[in-house]
Amino acid sequence: MYSEKVIDHFTNPRNVGEIEHPDGVGQVGNPKCGDIMRITLEIEDNTIKDIKFKTFGCGAAVATSSMVTELVKGKTLEEALTVSNAVVAEALGGLPETKMHCSNLAADAVHAAIKDYLSKKNKV
Amino acid sequence: MRRIYLDHSATTPVDPEVAELMMKYYVESYGNPSSVHSFGREVKKALEEARSQVATIIGANSNEIIFTSGGTEADNLAIQGAVRARADKGKHLITSVIEHHAVLDTFKYLAKNGFEVTYLPVDSEGLICVEELKRAIRPDTILISLMHANNEIGSIQPIEEIGKITKEKGIVFHVDGVQSLGKIPIDVQKMNIDLLSLSSHKIYGPKGVGALYIRKGVKIMPLVFGGAQERKMRSGTENVPGVIGFGKACELAAERMAEDNKELTRLRDKLIDGILSNIEDVRLNGPRGDKRLPNNVNVCIRYVEGESLLLSLDMLGIAASSGSACTSGSLDPSHVLLALGLTHEIAHGSLRFTLGRQNTEEEIDFVIQELPKIVNRLREMSPLYHKKLSS
Ligand code: FES
């Protein structure tokens, strides 16, 4: 049911982990199935210098997390904010209908982490 | 790649002896059992032989067996049929919260159509309380429907004890025997069962066949009209090769039950112990010992999710199943695991292995050896595990 790309990203997920002293943190839960995704960012010059993820969820959730980190790494924050769940799903060669909601998680977590960074920055 | 099948409660392979026998009824003896000519008569004879094989394994008479398209149809026929035949006598029905959806959804339908349903809870091991059942009975209770053994966690209900109560009270007693057939003894006399649902493909028979045992004298209404087959209780030409395969599978199961049971129990306990002692933060779902089906292992592994466990196992050729929300089309976690009192988060990490006749010790050793590695890898990825370590 999963594309080869999904299986690849599930088997060899990129950027797994947790950045120490991150500039931004985004953790979101999936209201549909209860899965959780956590993104940590290192930001320099308005650009995502490093990104790591941790995910408690299904194969699609892991694969979309991994894919989204690849898609936004090295991008400016504005560019990263345009990466939507549809973009992630497409980059993976599509997701099964029942698994589309999992990709929301990945995009949302990145967006939440960026917002976290911005709100912290604005406070300083 | 070698493959290890540990999902026998989903379905089993057809025993080669069964398949060979069935073949004959596709290509050689293809007559319609309702026909008068010799083609029909020879098939009718084989069909009746199969009926007696099914009856024998549950201690029934041949004329108390109706063939159906499977366990789901048998459950529907039993419950809807019994209720329709007794609607004037009362409107209260009793079942449990851990039934198969074939039963639960049928009750949901009946509840929408004027019946009142009591759903008995289960304890943390998945067993219902007989006292609670007694208290739930009302003067207008017309049917009690319970599963013998649970498909997910393998818990075995005290059917014999309950049968005494239903008999004394004169309430029709339906039992879903789909998971227990061929694995543990069923005796409709000793257990006072009035209606018993059975399925073929869980006992090395073909898919698409099942049966309903209807105790002589117990009235039910048919769901399917249009012919006089199966004593008018289930019209339509019988799935002859399937039914004959089912009969043979029952005969083989009866012969092998004691021996299979012993070996499966040994492998089951080895797998349970292997998982519990090699992985941290794991809980066994369902009871231990003889209140558990001999082939069922069900655990919840914390901080990881079931579907990613299944995918990882599948990559090693190991087939299992899970009650995680992510594996169900509805995105709800298993109702059985929730009924045990587990949280959504814990039910998320559920993993079920169901063993079969062909599994070897070496296969079980392989699972015990590989599963901890898979769990470690997924936990490394899990934000919940991270939290656990840092707290
Ligand atoms: S994250 Fe739960 S189904 Fe994908």
Short mmCIF file of C-alpha atoms in Angstrom, two decimals, chain A residues 63 84 113-114:
data_model
loop_
_atom_site.label_atom_id
_atom_site.label_comp_id
_atom_site.label_asym_id
_atom_site.label_seq_id
_atom_site.Cartn_x
_atom_site.Cartn_y
_atom_site.Cartn_z
CA ALA A 63 8.19 8.84 6.25
CA SER A 84 2.48 22.07 2.79
CA ALA A 113 8.67 25.06 15.17
CA ILE A 114 9.20 28.10 12.95
#
